């Protein structure tokens, strides 16, 4: 949220604030049971199931990092990796 | 920017075999994620949390998380939790029960725990079926629905867990679906922080037993049903009983204050020592 | 603790309360039931005085669950009941057995079965105290026969439950529970009080159910930083559910081995006039008092009669009983039941001695005369 505020201050915000870019969606296949919940409730149709049923990002660009997939994954198998998380990842983990 | 999966991983027991035991798409997993997020927001230390469960699919939840965890006998989670809380009030005690666990065999303990107002958070996973044992009807299976012990359709009226909790005197009662995981996080957080007996009825689905026997479709379909049939309590107040038939009334049903058992008992100790 | 060093006139139930407090019990959960209610009443008055906790639960099932929960936080805990309540407690007693949670369950026996004879004594729960809960499980059962012994046996019950991490049943009959006798409570310092062994390794080294030389793993308390899992499912050394045959087998055997190894410490019996006895009376609880009187009267008639009184009912005192069977020509076993303890004596008897049972199930106490009449069969 801090980033958006910073942009606003600099008058750079466009009408719709620019979403952090999702660089990857990591699905941990060992835990993903192919239940299809993330695929069904992704508002942007980003996800699909491969032939084994595991979720994967079919069209990553559409991802708006709304986290609905992480929120409802019963097996904690999906992680949305966005730009700032990635950078944060480099400079020490984003959280404890 | 919210961060769920990695946060959850911090709370899981790393030496416990994953993926967990629940069926693909089971709502128990969604609730577990929600519970962890809620606990994380309360800032409580892992050492001070005791997760107590009974028997059934819900009973298998505590083993996966890095707290003091206690998997007790069917229906009796609240009695063990009562012992834990009264013996060491500094602990935050949360019970995880199923609908059969809490309302059938555990019903008597439930209403008394509510009446006593011990500072325990009772989270009830209501999927309207006995899932672990293969799909028998439970006290919350709606009238007319089918189950492995009600192949001619159930002829019993179902309990409304939250309303029953309100009547039994619980000071905080809320209901939410696993579909609305975000709202569920907030509800659980409030329940944990609330002083006194708090009940969170989690409407979840068992597509493998209840869904299959009643042709309600997949986990996704049942989640959609939750989405399309839940009505916030504020809105429901303005609706007629007919409109509310078979709807899930979500949100906080009661949030009041009564003397909390262990605090009252501390006064008993003072009175007793005054006489000793 | 109550006022020590001066004689008191206490009821058996009251002595149990004093013994529990002296043993360090600081949590009691119970439910009213004749003839054990006085224990709950006493606890409701005294627990808060010693910074303990009393709670009256909605039933005996809840009482048993609550004392296990309390014990898991490191607090010594107890409940008390009688037949009907004892039957309700069985499943959770089994939970305490498999999770090895120390606790004491007092069962004051009354006439059974079912509602039976609520105000009459009986000894009909002996087998239930051993096998009441399902599955092969360890258990220790003690039986006092006087008000003073109610005090000391309660302390022993707590010490054994802490030492072996096993529920200990303290059982006696209504007569002992309700009778009053003189008792001088000893000063606290004179008592040996045992506490459960706590882990001395750091939390991430702690393996909660790891076997060791005595088969009793150290036990941490909820909130001490050792966030471990407790479950009624058979579990591996880390406490996680398992059904692997090798782990299950090792686990079940450890539960029993820890008791077998402790038998010399666990088993205690009283030998009364037994040195040169030709005939032994084996009896426990209030019946043992009549047996002693009968032995005294028989001795006056020159009959060499003695009494062996097991204080530890279970594990069965096989060694002591076999020894007696080999050294006497007849054994009389009076019980206020249909012969539950005598079944065990007969089981170990390889034809060493004649065994005569005396069984009263009319709700009345067995008197010295009853026993003397039985003695006629051997004299």
mmCIF file of N, CA and C in Angstrom, chain B residues 11-18 21-22 32 46-47 49-73 77 80 94 96 132, chain C residues 68 72 95 98-101 165 203 206-210 217-223 225-242 251 254:
data_model
loop_
_atom_site.group_PDB
_atom_site.id
_atom_site.type_symbol
_atom_site.label_atom_id
_atom_site.label_comp_id
_atom_site.label_asym_id
_atom_site.label_seq_id
_atom_site.Cartn_x
_atom_site.Cartn_y
_atom_site.Cartn_z
ATOM 1 N N UNK B 11 3.468 -21.276 10.072
ATOM 2 C CA UNK B 11 2.754 -21.820 11.242
ATOM 3 C C UNK B 11 2.585 -23.339 11.169
ATOM 4 N N UNK B 12 2.944 -23.916 10.012
ATOM 5 C CA UNK B 12 2.744 -25.363 9.888
ATOM 6 C C UNK B 12 3.878 -26.111 10.577
ATOM 7 N N UNK B 13 3.580 -27.329 11.000
ATOM 8 C CA UNK B 13 4.636 -28.170 11.622
ATOM 9 C C UNK B 13 5.477 -28.759 10.485
ATOM 10 N N UNK B 14 6.755 -28.410 10.483
ATOM 11 C CA UNK B 14 7.588 -28.814 9.348
ATOM 12 C C UNK B 14 7.926 -30.291 9.383
ATOM 13 N N UNK B 15 7.767 -30.911 10.570
ATOM 14 C CA UNK B 15 8.104 -32.347 10.609
ATOM 15 C C UNK B 15 6.836 -33.196 10.469
ATOM 16 N N UNK B 16 5.745 -32.595 10.042
ATOM 17 C CA UNK B 16 4.502 -33.338 9.848
ATOM 18 C C UNK B 16 4.310 -33.561 8.345
ATOM 19 N N UNK B 17 3.852 -34.729 7.974
ATOM 20 C CA UNK B 17 3.718 -35.050 6.553
ATOM 21 C C UNK B 17 2.603 -34.213 5.915
ATOM 22 N N UNK B 18 2.977 -33.543 4.833
ATOM 23 C CA UNK B 18 1.980 -32.836 4.007
ATOM 24 C C UNK B 18 1.973 -33.485 2.642
ATOM 25 N N UNK B 21 -4.451 -34.466 5.295
ATOM 26 C CA UNK B 21 -5.225 -35.688 5.059
ATOM 27 C C UNK B 21 -6.572 -35.409 4.378
ATOM 28 N N UNK B 22 -7.016 -34.139 4.371
ATOM 29 C CA UNK B 22 -8.383 -33.898 3.873
ATOM 30 C C UNK B 22 -8.484 -34.054 2.357
ATOM 31 N N UNK B 32 -8.413 -23.844 7.896
ATOM 32 C CA UNK B 32 -7.101 -23.875 8.567
ATOM 33 C C UNK B 32 -6.273 -22.662 8.158
ATOM 34 N N UNK B 46 2.943 -18.414 19.647
ATOM 35 C CA UNK B 46 2.613 -19.827 19.414
ATOM 36 C C UNK B 46 2.599 -20.606 20.725
ATOM 37 N N UNK B 47 3.482 -20.217 21.656
ATOM 38 C CA UNK B 47 3.577 -20.965 22.914
ATOM 39 C C UNK B 47 2.292 -20.876 23.736
ATOM 40 N N UNK B 49 -0.808 -20.658 22.599
ATOM 41 C CA UNK B 49 -2.050 -21.105 21.945
ATOM 42 C C UNK B 49 -2.202 -22.619 22.139
ATOM 43 N N UNK B 50 -3.405 -23.009 22.532
ATOM 44 C CA UNK B 50 -3.712 -24.443 22.650
ATOM 45 C C UNK B 50 -4.887 -24.713 21.710
ATOM 46 N N UNK B 51 -4.654 -25.619 20.789
ATOM 47 C CA UNK B 51 -5.696 -25.990 19.826
ATOM 48 C C UNK B 51 -6.226 -27.361 20.242
ATOM 49 N N UNK B 52 -7.504 -27.410 20.549
ATOM 50 C CA UNK B 52 -8.101 -28.652 21.048
ATOM 51 C C UNK B 52 -9.151 -29.103 20.043
ATOM 52 N N UNK B 53 -9.080 -30.368 19.634
ATOM 53 C CA UNK B 53 -10.086 -30.845 18.669
ATOM 54 C C UNK B 53 -10.697 -32.149 19.161
ATOM 55 N N UNK B 54 -11.784 -32.499 18.524
ATOM 56 C CA UNK B 54 -12.460 -33.749 18.873
ATOM 57 C C UNK B 54 -12.150 -34.794 17.821
ATOM 58 N N UNK B 55 -13.125 -35.588 17.480
ATOM 59 C CA UNK B 55 -12.905 -36.664 16.519
ATOM 60 C C UNK B 55 -13.708 -36.361 15.266
ATOM 61 N N UNK B 56 -13.141 -36.647 14.127
ATOM 62 C CA UNK B 56 -13.780 -36.439 12.833
ATOM 63 C C UNK B 56 -12.774 -35.752 11.924
ATOM 64 N N UNK B 57 -13.209 -35.366 10.748
ATOM 65 C CA UNK B 57 -12.258 -34.699 9.851
ATOM 66 C C UNK B 57 -11.696 -33.448 10.533
ATOM 67 N N UNK B 58 -12.570 -32.741 11.241
ATOM 68 C CA UNK B 58 -12.108 -31.513 11.915
ATOM 69 C C UNK B 58 -11.061 -31.852 12.977
ATOM 70 N N UNK B 59 -11.165 -33.043 13.547
ATOM 71 C CA UNK B 59 -10.243 -33.430 14.622
ATOM 72 C C UNK B 59 -8.805 -33.485 14.170
ATOM 73 N N UNK B 60 -8.629 -33.643 12.839
ATOM 74 C CA UNK B 60 -7.265 -33.806 12.335
ATOM 75 C C UNK B 60 -6.573 -32.463 12.083
ATOM 76 N N UNK B 61 -7.217 -31.380 12.450
ATOM 77 C CA UNK B 61 -6.616 -30.069 12.114
ATOM 78 C C UNK B 61 -5.407 -29.713 12.981
ATOM 79 N N UNK B 62 -5.523 -29.818 14.318
ATOM 80 C CA UNK B 62 -4.434 -29.298 15.157
ATOM 81 C C UNK B 62 -3.054 -29.895 14.876
ATOM 82 N N UNK B 63 -3.004 -31.174 14.473
ATOM 83 C CA UNK B 63 -1.687 -31.823 14.342
ATOM 84 C C UNK B 63 -0.798 -31.088 13.330
ATOM 85 N N UNK B 64 -1.433 -30.348 12.401
ATOM 86 C CA UNK B 64 -0.666 -29.715 11.328
ATOM 87 C C UNK B 64 -0.038 -28.392 11.731
ATOM 88 N N UNK B 65 -0.462 -27.836 12.869
ATOM 89 C CA UNK B 65 0.025 -26.493 13.193
ATOM 90 C C UNK B 65 0.923 -26.503 14.432
ATOM 91 N N UNK B 66 1.837 -25.558 14.429
ATOM 92 C CA UNK B 66 2.894 -25.488 15.431
ATOM 93 C C UNK B 66 2.432 -24.761 16.698
ATOM 94 N N UNK B 67 1.388 -25.324 17.327
ATOM 95 C CA UNK B 67 0.940 -24.773 18.632
ATOM 96 C C UNK B 67 0.980 -25.934 19.624
ATOM 97 N N UNK B 68 0.494 -25.684 20.878
ATOM 98 C CA UNK B 68 0.215 -26.811 21.788
ATOM 99 C C UNK B 68 -1.082 -27.414 21.275
ATOM 100 N N UNK B 69 -1.011 -28.662 20.806
ATOM 101 C CA UNK B 69 -2.211 -29.215 20.158
ATOM 102 C C UNK B 69 -2.679 -30.481 20.856
ATOM 103 N N UNK B 70 -4.004 -30.620 20.910
ATOM 104 C CA UNK B 70 -4.621 -31.695 21.700
ATOM 105 C C UNK B 70 -5.814 -32.265 20.938
ATOM 106 N N UNK B 71 -5.697 -33.533 20.573
ATOM 107 C CA UNK B 71 -6.718 -34.201 19.754
ATOM 108 C C UNK B 71 -7.461 -35.167 20.669
ATOM 109 N N UNK B 72 -8.643 -34.766 21.109
ATOM 110 C CA UNK B 72 -9.284 -35.493 22.218
ATOM 111 C C UNK B 72 -10.308 -36.507 21.702
ATOM 112 N N UNK B 73 -11.255 -36.870 22.598
ATOM 113 C CA UNK B 73 -12.245 -37.883 22.227
ATOM 114 C C UNK B 73 -13.468 -37.201 21.610
ATOM 115 N N UNK B 77 -14.052 -32.177 23.197
ATOM 116 C CA UNK B 77 -12.989 -31.165 23.099
ATOM 117 C C UNK B 77 -13.181 -30.042 24.125
ATOM 118 N N UNK B 80 -12.003 -30.921 27.748
ATOM 119 C CA UNK B 80 -10.541 -30.847 27.900
ATOM 120 C C UNK B 80 -10.122 -29.374 27.879
ATOM 121 N N UNK B 94 -8.388 -22.603 21.883
ATOM 122 C CA UNK B 94 -9.292 -22.614 20.726
ATOM 123 C C UNK B 94 -9.682 -24.071 20.464
ATOM 124 N N UNK B 96 -11.544 -26.866 17.950
ATOM 125 C CA UNK B 96 -11.968 -27.090 16.567
ATOM 126 C C UNK B 96 -12.884 -28.311 16.594
ATOM 127 N N UNK B 132 -15.881 -38.196 8.112
ATOM 128 C CA UNK B 132 -14.824 -39.192 8.362
ATOM 129 C C UNK B 132 -15.347 -40.621 8.285
ATOM 130 N N UNK C 68 -7.879 -34.079 32.603
ATOM 131 C CA UNK C 68 -6.778 -34.372 31.671
ATOM 132 C C UNK C 68 -6.247 -33.063 31.084
ATOM 133 N N UNK C 72 -2.416 -31.492 31.558
ATOM 134 C CA UNK C 72 -1.551 -31.168 30.416
ATOM 135 C C UNK C 72 -0.900 -29.799 30.576
ATOM 136 N N UNK C 95 -8.170 -42.396 27.331
ATOM 137 C CA UNK C 95 -7.396 -41.318 26.693
ATOM 138 C C UNK C 95 -6.189 -40.971 27.567
ATOM 139 N N UNK C 98 -3.533 -43.699 27.080
ATOM 140 C CA UNK C 98 -2.741 -43.702 25.836
ATOM 141 C C UNK C 98 -1.885 -42.451 25.706
ATOM 142 N N UNK C 99 -2.338 -41.331 26.262
ATOM 143 C CA UNK C 99 -1.536 -40.106 26.168
ATOM 144 C C UNK C 99 -0.615 -39.969 27.383
ATOM 145 N N UNK C 100 -0.727 -40.930 28.297
ATOM 146 C CA UNK C 100 0.145 -40.959 29.481
ATOM 147 C C UNK C 100 0.075 -39.660 30.273
ATOM 148 N N UNK C 101 -1.152 -39.214 30.543
ATOM 149 C CA UNK C 101 -1.342 -37.970 31.301
ATOM 150 C C UNK C 101 -1.623 -38.336 32.761
ATOM 151 N N UNK C 165 3.361 -41.691 34.725
ATOM 152 C CA UNK C 165 2.489 -41.047 33.719
ATOM 153 C C UNK C 165 1.358 -41.996 33.342
ATOM 154 N N UNK C 203 13.476 -27.058 23.382
ATOM 155 C CA UNK C 203 12.247 -27.459 22.676
ATOM 156 C C UNK C 203 12.472 -28.194 21.367
ATOM 157 N N UNK C 206 13.128 -31.846 21.720
ATOM 158 C CA UNK C 206 12.208 -32.636 22.554
ATOM 159 C C UNK C 206 11.426 -33.619 21.687
ATOM 160 N N UNK C 207 11.559 -34.905 22.016
ATOM 161 C CA UNK C 207 10.762 -35.937 21.336
ATOM 162 C C UNK C 207 9.798 -36.469 22.395
ATOM 163 N N UNK C 208 8.544 -36.012 22.357
ATOM 164 C CA UNK C 208 7.635 -36.197 23.498
ATOM 165 C C UNK C 208 7.383 -37.623 23.949
ATOM 166 N N UNK C 209 7.406 -38.598 23.021
ATOM 167 C CA UNK C 209 7.068 -39.965 23.469
ATOM 168 C C UNK C 209 8.206 -40.935 23.171
ATOM 169 N N UNK C 210 9.431 -40.420 23.343
ATOM 170 C CA UNK C 210 10.597 -41.282 23.078
ATOM 171 C C UNK C 210 10.791 -42.245 24.245
ATOM 172 N N UNK C 217 8.489 -41.211 29.270
ATOM 173 C CA UNK C 217 9.106 -40.011 28.671
ATOM 174 C C UNK C 217 8.886 -38.780 29.549
ATOM 175 N N UNK C 218 9.846 -37.853 29.566
ATOM 176 C CA UNK C 218 9.617 -36.600 30.294
ATOM 177 C C UNK C 218 8.413 -35.885 29.697
ATOM 178 N N UNK C 219 7.718 -35.096 30.525
ATOM 179 C CA UNK C 219 6.470 -34.478 30.067
ATOM 180 C C UNK C 219 6.523 -32.969 30.279
ATOM 181 N N UNK C 220 6.393 -32.230 29.178
ATOM 182 C CA UNK C 220 6.393 -30.768 29.346
ATOM 183 C C UNK C 220 4.944 -30.314 29.520
ATOM 184 N N UNK C 221 4.795 -29.050 29.892
ATOM 185 C CA UNK C 221 3.436 -28.521 30.127
ATOM 186 C C UNK C 221 3.076 -27.570 28.990
ATOM 187 N N UNK C 222 1.797 -27.571 28.621
ATOM 188 C CA UNK C 222 1.340 -26.615 27.595
ATOM 189 C C UNK C 222 1.751 -25.211 28.036
ATOM 190 N N UNK C 223 2.382 -24.478 27.128
ATOM 191 C CA UNK C 223 2.755 -23.097 27.449
ATOM 192 C C UNK C 223 4.217 -22.966 27.829
ATOM 193 N N UNK C 225 6.669 -23.806 25.967
ATOM 194 C CA UNK C 225 7.544 -23.636 24.796
ATOM 195 C C UNK C 225 7.819 -24.924 24.052
ATOM 196 N N UNK C 226 7.327 -26.051 24.571
ATOM 197 C CA UNK C 226 7.502 -27.332 23.877
ATOM 198 C C UNK C 226 6.204 -27.643 23.157
ATOM 199 N N UNK C 227 5.965 -27.029 22.061
ATOM 200 C CA UNK C 227 4.660 -27.131 21.400
ATOM 201 C C UNK C 227 4.531 -28.510 20.746
ATOM 202 N N UNK C 228 4.019 -29.494 21.520
ATOM 203 C CA UNK C 228 3.937 -30.861 20.963
ATOM 204 C C UNK C 228 2.481 -31.266 20.821
ATOM 205 N N UNK C 229 2.293 -32.443 20.198
ATOM 206 C CA UNK C 229 0.944 -32.894 19.859
ATOM 207 C C UNK C 229 0.532 -34.030 20.781
ATOM 208 N N UNK C 230 -0.689 -33.934 21.288
ATOM 209 C CA UNK C 230 -1.234 -34.988 22.163
ATOM 210 C C UNK C 230 -2.471 -35.535 21.471
ATOM 211 N N UNK C 231 -2.517 -36.859 21.252
ATOM 212 C CA UNK C 231 -3.672 -37.425 20.559
ATOM 213 C C UNK C 231 -4.030 -38.789 21.125
ATOM 214 N N UNK C 232 -5.315 -39.089 21.026
ATOM 215 C CA UNK C 232 -5.787 -40.400 21.475
ATOM 216 C C UNK C 232 -5.535 -41.487 20.446
ATOM 217 N N UNK C 233 -5.106 -41.082 19.254
ATOM 218 C CA UNK C 233 -4.696 -42.076 18.263
ATOM 219 C C UNK C 233 -3.355 -42.659 18.690
ATOM 220 N N UNK C 234 -3.120 -43.924 18.299
ATOM 221 C CA UNK C 234 -1.774 -44.462 18.550
ATOM 222 C C UNK C 234 -0.795 -43.533 17.855
ATOM 223 N N UNK C 235 0.295 -43.204 18.534
ATOM 224 C CA UNK C 235 1.190 -42.179 17.987
ATOM 225 C C UNK C 235 2.638 -42.623 18.036
ATOM 226 N N UNK C 236 3.441 -42.014 17.177
ATOM 227 C CA UNK C 236 4.867 -42.344 17.136
ATOM 228 C C UNK C 236 5.596 -41.531 18.201
ATOM 229 N N UNK C 237 6.925 -41.632 18.210
ATOM 230 C CA UNK C 237 7.675 -40.990 19.308
ATOM 231 C C UNK C 237 7.491 -39.477 19.302
ATOM 232 N N UNK C 238 7.134 -38.916 18.122
ATOM 233 C CA UNK C 238 6.945 -37.449 18.096
ATOM 234 C C UNK C 238 5.510 -37.070 18.415
ATOM 235 N N UNK C 239 4.669 -38.083 18.674
ATOM 236 C CA UNK C 239 3.290 -37.775 19.043
ATOM 237 C C UNK C 239 2.348 -37.706 17.863
ATOM 238 N N UNK C 240 2.868 -37.972 16.663
ATOM 239 C CA UNK C 240 2.008 -37.923 15.474
ATOM 240 C C UNK C 240 1.332 -39.276 15.269
ATOM 241 N N UNK C 241 0.076 -39.255 14.794
ATOM 242 C CA UNK C 241 -0.645 -40.519 14.601
ATOM 243 C C UNK C 241 0.123 -41.461 13.687
ATOM 244 N N UNK C 242 0.122 -42.745 14.052
ATOM 245 C CA UNK C 242 0.756 -43.735 13.185
ATOM 246 C C UNK C 242 -0.024 -45.042 13.230
ATOM 247 N N UNK C 251 5.049 -49.077 20.781
ATOM 248 C CA UNK C 251 4.306 -48.152 21.649
ATOM 249 C C UNK C 251 3.486 -48.907 22.697
ATOM 250 N N UNK C 254 5.653 -50.502 25.263
ATOM 251 C CA UNK C 254 6.246 -49.564 26.214
ATOM 252 C C UNK C 254 5.241 -49.183 27.305
#
